[in-house]
């Protein structure tokens, strides 16, 4: 790995010192300077952990270059079906954590990134290995953009600027992120705390907890809030997890909402587990999360797009299928979309 990629990866991990809880703040995830995970067993990783990981990577027995893999399945979507759909629930995987959710006639984008790199630098950092499954120009009118947290692979400013220019969507994000987004030209931004909700027509969007962290530099660790979203329509519910480690929040979400139709869960960027486990569920934990949520369908994401970790890019889906089989879950509940593919539910 060259120095440019290493610098970008350290920035992605937001490696600074821990926040100190303020006893005067009532909410357990708030601190005097930002936010924290409520899990008392959460193990916070830091700069020296990443250095150890980078050292270990020199001795990996396989190549992390995606060019060594067979071509990944991509279905280029022309957007025509999406533009004509105003009644059915659908999920389209654009790539990484970017999905288009259509519900009650609304078009909702999750963590949109169309850029070639997820990085503060245009010439260095994790590079896209699979193109977006639909072009920005072929999208239907985007009503809402939801942002789970401010890491560069989830809050991509060049993409958000283009979406603002074209669609002027409502942007929903965690506390502390509004200043950045308004400064980059976005006009309609709502910050949300965990369990806060907002209605848009017949759809209600609730910002729900996850176990993760935030930061866009070495100096702003956990100053903004991370989370997930429950999208509740008149008939169906879709849960978008963003990035998260495994904790009891999945069961709490299920207890509050019930009858979840689709759970969009991450299954990639998972290795090495000693580093990633606190903040990224692996395939086995994705299945555990799916069971906790009591959802009907699992749509996987956060894989096969950027090299952010050590597992082979083509491994998350087979591992998740095996975990579902071991848990006795019907194969029909797992919906691994091709990049660009739309599934109507």
Coordinates of C-alpha atoms in Angstrom, one line a residue:
X1 CA 0.0 0.0 0.0
X2 CA 1.4 3.4 -1.0
X3 CA 1.6 6.4 1.4
X4 CA -1.4 8.1 -0.2
X5 CA -3.7 5.2 0.4
X6 CA -2.4 4.8 4.0
X7 CA -3.1 8.5 4.8
X8 CA -6.6 8.2 3.5
X9 CA -7.3 5.0 5.4
X10 CA -6.2 6.6 8.7
X11 CA -8.5 9.6 8.0
X12 CA -11.4 7.2 7.3
X13 CA -11.0 5.6 10.7
X14 CA -11.0 9.0 12.4
X15 CA -8.2 8.1 14.7
X16 CA -8.1 10.5 17.7
X17 CA -8.6 10.2 21.4
X18 CA -11.8 9.2 23.1
X19 CA -14.5 11.5 24.3
X20 CA -15.2 11.9 28.0
X21 CA -18.8 11.5 29.1
X22 CA -20.5 14.5 30.8
X23 CA -22.5 13.4 33.8
X24 CA -24.8 16.3 33.3
X25 CA -26.0 15.0 30.0
X26 CA -29.0 12.7 30.4
X27 CA -28.8 10.8 27.1
X28 CA -26.3 7.9 27.4
X29 CA -25.0 8.4 23.8
X30 CA -24.2 12.1 24.4
X31 CA -20.9 13.4 25.8
X32 CA -19.6 16.9 26.6
X33 CA -17.8 17.0 23.2
X34 CA -19.8 14.7 21.0
X35 CA -21.2 11.2 21.1
X36 CA -20.4 7.7 22.2
X37 CA -21.7 4.1 21.9
X38 CA -23.8 3.0 24.9
X39 CA -22.5 -0.5 24.9
X40 CA -20.3 -0.8 28.0
X41 CA -18.2 -3.5 26.3
X42 CA -17.5 -1.5 23.2
X43 CA -13.8 -1.6 22.4
X44 CA -12.6 1.6 20.8
X45 CA -9.8 1.2 18.3
X46 CA -7.2 3.9 17.6
X47 CA -4.2 5.0 15.7
X48 CA -1.8 2.3 16.9
X49 CA -4.3 -0.5 16.0
X50 CA -4.4 0.8 12.5
X51 CA -0.6 0.8 12.3
X52 CA -0.5 -2.8 13.4
X53 CA -3.1 -3.7 10.8
X54 CA -1.2 -2.0 8.1
X55 CA 2.0 -3.8 9.1
X56 CA 0.1 -7.1 9.0
X57 CA -1.2 -6.4 5.5
X58 CA 2.3 -6.7 4.1
X59 CA 2.2 -10.5 4.9
X60 CA -1.3 -11.3 3.5
X61 CA -1.3 -14.6 1.5
X62 CA -3.5 -13.2 -1.2
X63 CA -3.8 -10.1 -3.4
X64 CA -6.2 -7.3 -2.4
X65 CA -6.2 -6.1 -6.0
X66 CA -9.8 -6.6 -7.4
X67 CA -8.3 -7.0 -10.9
X68 CA -7.3 -10.6 -9.8
X69 CA -11.0 -11.5 -9.4
X70 CA -13.4 -12.6 -12.1
X71 CA -15.7 -9.8 -13.3
X72 CA -18.3 -8.9 -10.7
X73 CA -22.0 -9.1 -11.7
X74 CA -23.2 -5.7 -12.7
X75 CA -26.6 -4.9 -14.2
X76 CA -26.6 -1.4 -15.7
X77 CA -30.0 0.1 -14.9
X78 CA -31.5 2.6 -17.4
X79 CA -33.9 3.9 -14.7
X80 CA -37.1 3.5 -16.9
X81 CA -38.8 1.1 -14.5
X82 CA -37.9 3.2 -11.5
X83 CA -39.3 6.4 -13.1
X84 CA -42.6 4.7 -13.9
X85 CA -43.0 3.1 -10.4
X86 CA -45.1 5.1 -8.0
X87 CA -46.9 2.3 -6.1
X88 CA -44.6 -0.7 -5.4
X89 CA -41.9 -1.1 -2.8
X90 CA -38.6 -1.5 -4.5
X91 CA -34.9 -1.6 -3.6
X92 CA -32.1 -0.9 -6.1
X93 CA -28.5 -1.5 -5.2
X94 CA -26.3 1.2 -6.8
X95 CA -23.1 -0.1 -5.1
X96 CA -21.5 0.0 -1.6
X97 CA -24.1 1.4 0.9
X98 CA -26.0 3.3 -1.8
X99 CA -29.4 2.0 -2.5
X100 CA -32.6 3.6 -3.9
X101 CA -35.7 2.8 -1.9
X102 CA -39.0 3.4 -3.5
X103 CA -41.9 3.4 -1.0
X104 CA -45.4 5.1 -1.2
X105 CA -44.3 6.9 -4.4
X106 CA -41.2 8.5 -2.8
X107 CA -37.6 8.0 -4.0
X108 CA -35.1 7.7 -1.1
X109 CA -31.3 7.4 -1.6
X110 CA -29.2 5.9 1.1
X111 CA -25.6 7.1 1.7
X112 CA -25.1 8.1 -2.0
X113 CA -21.6 7.8 -3.5
X114 CA -21.0 8.0 -7.2
X115 CA -17.4 9.2 -6.9
X116 CA -14.4 7.2 -8.0
X117 CA -12.7 7.4 -4.6
X118 CA -14.1 7.5 -1.1
X119 CA -11.5 9.9 0.2
X120 CA -10.8 13.6 0.9
X121 CA -8.3 13.5 -1.9
X122 CA -9.2 13.1 -5.6
X123 CA -5.9 11.4 -6.4
X124 CA -5.5 9.0 -3.5
X125 CA -7.4 6.7 -1.2
X126 CA -9.7 3.7 -1.8
X127 CA -10.7 3.5 -5.5
X128 CA -13.9 2.3 -6.9
X129 CA -13.6 -1.2 -8.5
X130 CA -17.2 -1.5 -9.7
X131 CA -19.1 1.3 -11.4
X132 CA -22.4 2.6 -10.0
X133 CA -25.3 0.4 -11.3
X134 CA -27.2 3.5 -12.5
X135 CA -26.0 6.8 -13.6
X136 CA -27.0 10.0 -11.8
X137 CA -28.7 11.2 -15.0
X138 CA -31.0 8.0 -15.1
X139 CA -32.3 8.4 -11.5
X140 CA -35.9 9.2 -10.9
X141 CA -36.6 12.4 -9.0
X142 CA -35.0 12.0 -5.6
X143 CA -37.1 13.2 -2.8
X144 CA -35.0 12.3 0.3
X145 CA -31.4 11.5 0.9
X146 CA -30.5 9.8 4.2
X147 CA -26.9 9.8 5.5
X148 CA -26.0 7.3 8.2
X149 CA -22.8 9.0 9.3
X150 CA -20.0 11.3 7.9
X151 CA -17.3 8.9 6.8
X152 CA -16.2 9.5 3.2
X153 CA -17.7 6.3 1.8
X154 CA -21.1 7.3 3.2
X155 CA -21.1 11.1 3.0
X156 CA -19.7 11.9 -0.4
X157 CA -19.8 15.6 -1.0
X158 CA -19.3 15.7 -4.8
X159 CA -22.3 13.3 -5.2
X160 CA -24.4 15.3 -2.7
X161 CA -23.6 18.6 -4.6
X162 CA -24.8 17.0 -7.9
X163 CA -28.0 15.7 -6.2
X164 CA -28.7 19.1 -4.8
X165 CA -28.2 20.8 -8.2
X166 CA -30.6 18.3 -9.9
X167 CA -33.2 17.4 -7.3
X168 CA -33.0 19.7 -4.3
X169 CA -33.8 16.7 -2.0
X170 CA -34.5 16.8 1.8
X171 CA -31.3 15.5 3.5
X172 CA -31.6 13.7 6.8
X173 CA -28.5 13.1 8.9
X174 CA -27.3 12.8 12.5
X175 CA -26.6 15.6 14.9
X176 CA -23.6 17.8 14.1
X177 CA -23.5 17.2 10.3
X178 CA -25.7 20.1 9.2
X179 CA -22.9 22.7 9.3
X180 CA -20.7 20.7 6.8
X181 CA -23.6 20.0 4.4
X182 CA -24.8 23.6 4.4
X183 CA -21.3 24.8 3.8
X184 CA -21.1 22.6 0.8
X185 CA -24.2 24.1 -0.8
X186 CA -27.0 21.8 0.3
X187 CA -30.1 23.7 1.1
X188 CA -32.6 21.4 2.9
X189 CA -30.9 19.6 5.8
X190 CA -32.4 18.2 8.9
X191 CA -30.3 16.9 11.8
X192 CA -31.7 14.1 13.9
X193 CA -31.0 12.4 17.3
X194 CA -31.7 8.8 17.9
X195 CA -35.4 7.9 17.9
X196 CA -36.4 11.3 16.4
X197 CA -38.7 11.0 13.4
X198 CA -39.8 13.2 10.5
X199 CA -42.8 12.7 8.2
X200 CA -42.8 13.2 4.4
X201 CA -46.2 12.6 2.9
X202 CA -47.3 9.2 4.1
X203 CA -43.7 8.1 4.9
X204 CA -42.2 8.4 8.4
X205 CA -38.4 8.3 8.8
X206 CA -36.9 7.5 12.2
X207 CA -33.2 7.9 13.0
X208 CA -32.3 4.8 15.0
X209 CA -29.2 3.7 16.9
X210 CA -26.1 1.9 15.6
X211 CA -22.7 1.0 17.1
X212 CA -20.2 2.9 15.1
X213 CA -18.2 6.2 15.1
X214 CA -17.7 9.3 13.1
X215 CA -15.0 11.6 11.8
X216 CA -13.7 13.1 8.6
X217 CA -10.2 14.0 9.9
X218 CA -7.7 13.2 12.6
X219 CA -9.3 15.9 14.8
X220 CA -13.1 15.4 14.9
X221 CA -13.6 11.9 16.2
X222 CA -17.2 11.3 17.4
X223 CA -18.2 14.9 17.2
X224 CA -21.2 14.1 15.0
X225 CA -23.8 11.4 15.5
X226 CA -24.0 8.1 13.5
X227 CA -27.1 6.0 13.1
X228 CA -29.5 4.0 10.9
X229 CA -32.9 4.7 9.5
X230 CA -36.3 3.1 9.7
X231 CA -38.5 4.0 6.7
X232 CA -42.1 3.4 7.5
X233 CA -44.7 3.6 4.7
X234 CA -48.4 3.0 4.8
X235 CA -48.0 -0.8 4.4
X236 CA -44.3 -1.6 4.4
X237 CA -41.2 -0.9 6.5
X238 CA -37.6 -0.8 5.3
X239 CA -34.6 -0.6 7.7
X240 CA -31.3 0.8 6.5
X241 CA -28.4 0.0 8.8
X242 CA -25.6 2.1 7.5
X243 CA -22.4 0.9 9.3
X244 CA -22.7 -0.9 12.6
X245 CA -21.2 -3.4 15.0
X246 CA -23.4 -5.9 16.7
X247 CA -25.3 -4.8 19.8
X248 CA -28.8 -5.0 21.4
X249 CA -30.0 -2.0 19.3
X250 CA -31.3 -4.5 16.6
X251 CA -33.7 -6.1 19.1
X252 CA -34.8 -2.7 20.4
X253 CA -35.6 -1.5 16.9
X254 CA -37.6 -4.7 16.3
X255 CA -39.5 -4.2 19.6
X256 CA -40.4 -0.6 18.7
X257 CA -41.4 -1.1 15.1
X258 CA -42.2 -4.8 14.4
X259 CA -43.2 -6.2 11.0
X260 CA -40.1 -5.1 9.1
X261 CA -40.3 -6.0 5.4
X262 CA -36.7 -5.4 4.2
X263 CA -33.5 -5.0 6.2
X264 CA -30.6 -3.5 4.2
X265 CA -27.6 -4.7 6.1
X266 CA -23.8 -4.4 5.6
X267 CA -21.8 -7.6 5.1
X268 CA -18.4 -6.3 3.9
X269 CA -15.4 -4.4 5.2
X270 CA -15.2 -7.0 8.0
X271 CA -11.6 -8.2 8.3
X272 CA -9.5 -8.4 10.4
X273 CA -12.2 -9.1 13.0
X274 CA -10.0 -7.9 15.9
X275 CA -10.1 -4.4 14.3
X276 CA -13.5 -4.3 12.5
X277 CA -15.8 -6.2 14.8
X278 CA -16.7 -3.3 17.1
X279 CA -18.0 -1.2 14.2
X280 CA -18.7 -3.6 11.3
X281 CA -20.9 -6.7 11.5
X282 CA -19.6 -9.6 9.5
X283 CA -21.7 -12.1 7.6
X284 CA -22.5 -14.2 10.7
X285 CA -23.4 -11.1 12.7
X286 CA -25.5 -9.8 9.8
X287 CA -27.6 -12.9 10.1
X288 CA -27.8 -12.5 13.8
X289 CA -29.0 -8.9 13.2
X290 CA -31.5 -10.0 10.7
X291 CA -32.9 -12.5 13.2
X292 CA -33.0 -9.8 15.9
X293 CA -34.9 -7.5 13.5
X294 CA -37.4 -10.2 12.6
X295 CA -37.4 -8.9 9.0
X296 CA -38.8 -10.8 6.0
X297 CA -35.9 -10.1 3.6
X298 CA -32.2 -9.3 4.0
X299 CA -30.7 -7.1 1.2
X300 CA -26.9 -7.0 1.7
X301 CA -24.7 -4.0 0.9
X302 CA -21.3 -2.5 1.7
X303 CA -19.3 -4.9 -0.3
X304 CA -17.8 -5.5 -3.8
X305 CA -17.3 -1.8 -4.4
X306 CA -14.3 -0.4 -2.5
X307 CA -11.3 -2.3 -0.9
X308 CA -11.6 -1.1 2.7
X309 CA -10.5 -4.2 4.5
X310 CA -8.8 -7.6 4.2
X311 CA -11.4 -10.1 3.1
X312 CA -11.6 -11.0 -0.6
X313 CA -14.1 -8.8 -2.4
X314 CA -16.1 -11.8 -3.6
X315 CA -16.4 -13.5 -0.2
X316 CA -19.2 -11.8 1.7
X317 CA -22.2 -13.2 -0.1
X318 CA -21.1 -16.9 0.1
X319 CA -20.3 -16.5 3.7
X320 CA -23.6 -14.9 4.4
X321 CA -25.5 -17.6 2.6
X322 CA -23.7 -20.2 4.7
X323 CA -24.5 -18.3 7.9
X324 CA -28.2 -18.2 6.9
X325 CA -28.2 -21.9 6.1
X326 CA -26.6 -22.7 9.5
X327 CA -29.3 -20.6 11.2
X328 CA -32.1 -22.4 9.4
X329 CA -33.3 -19.4 7.4
X330 CA -35.0 -20.0 4.1
X331 CA -32.7 -19.1 1.1
X332 CA -35.6 -17.0 -0.3
X333 CA -35.2 -14.5 2.5
X334 CA -31.7 -13.5 1.3
X335 CA -31.7 -11.1 -1.7
X336 CA -28.2 -10.4 -2.9
X337 CA -28.8 -8.0 -5.7
X338 CA -26.4 -7.5 -8.5
X339 CA -25.1 -3.9 -8.7
X340 CA -27.7 -2.0 -10.6
X341 CA -30.5 -4.6 -9.9
X342 CA -33.9 -3.6 -8.7
X343 CA -36.1 -5.9 -6.7
X344 CA -39.8 -5.2 -6.3
X345 CA -41.4 -6.5 -3.0

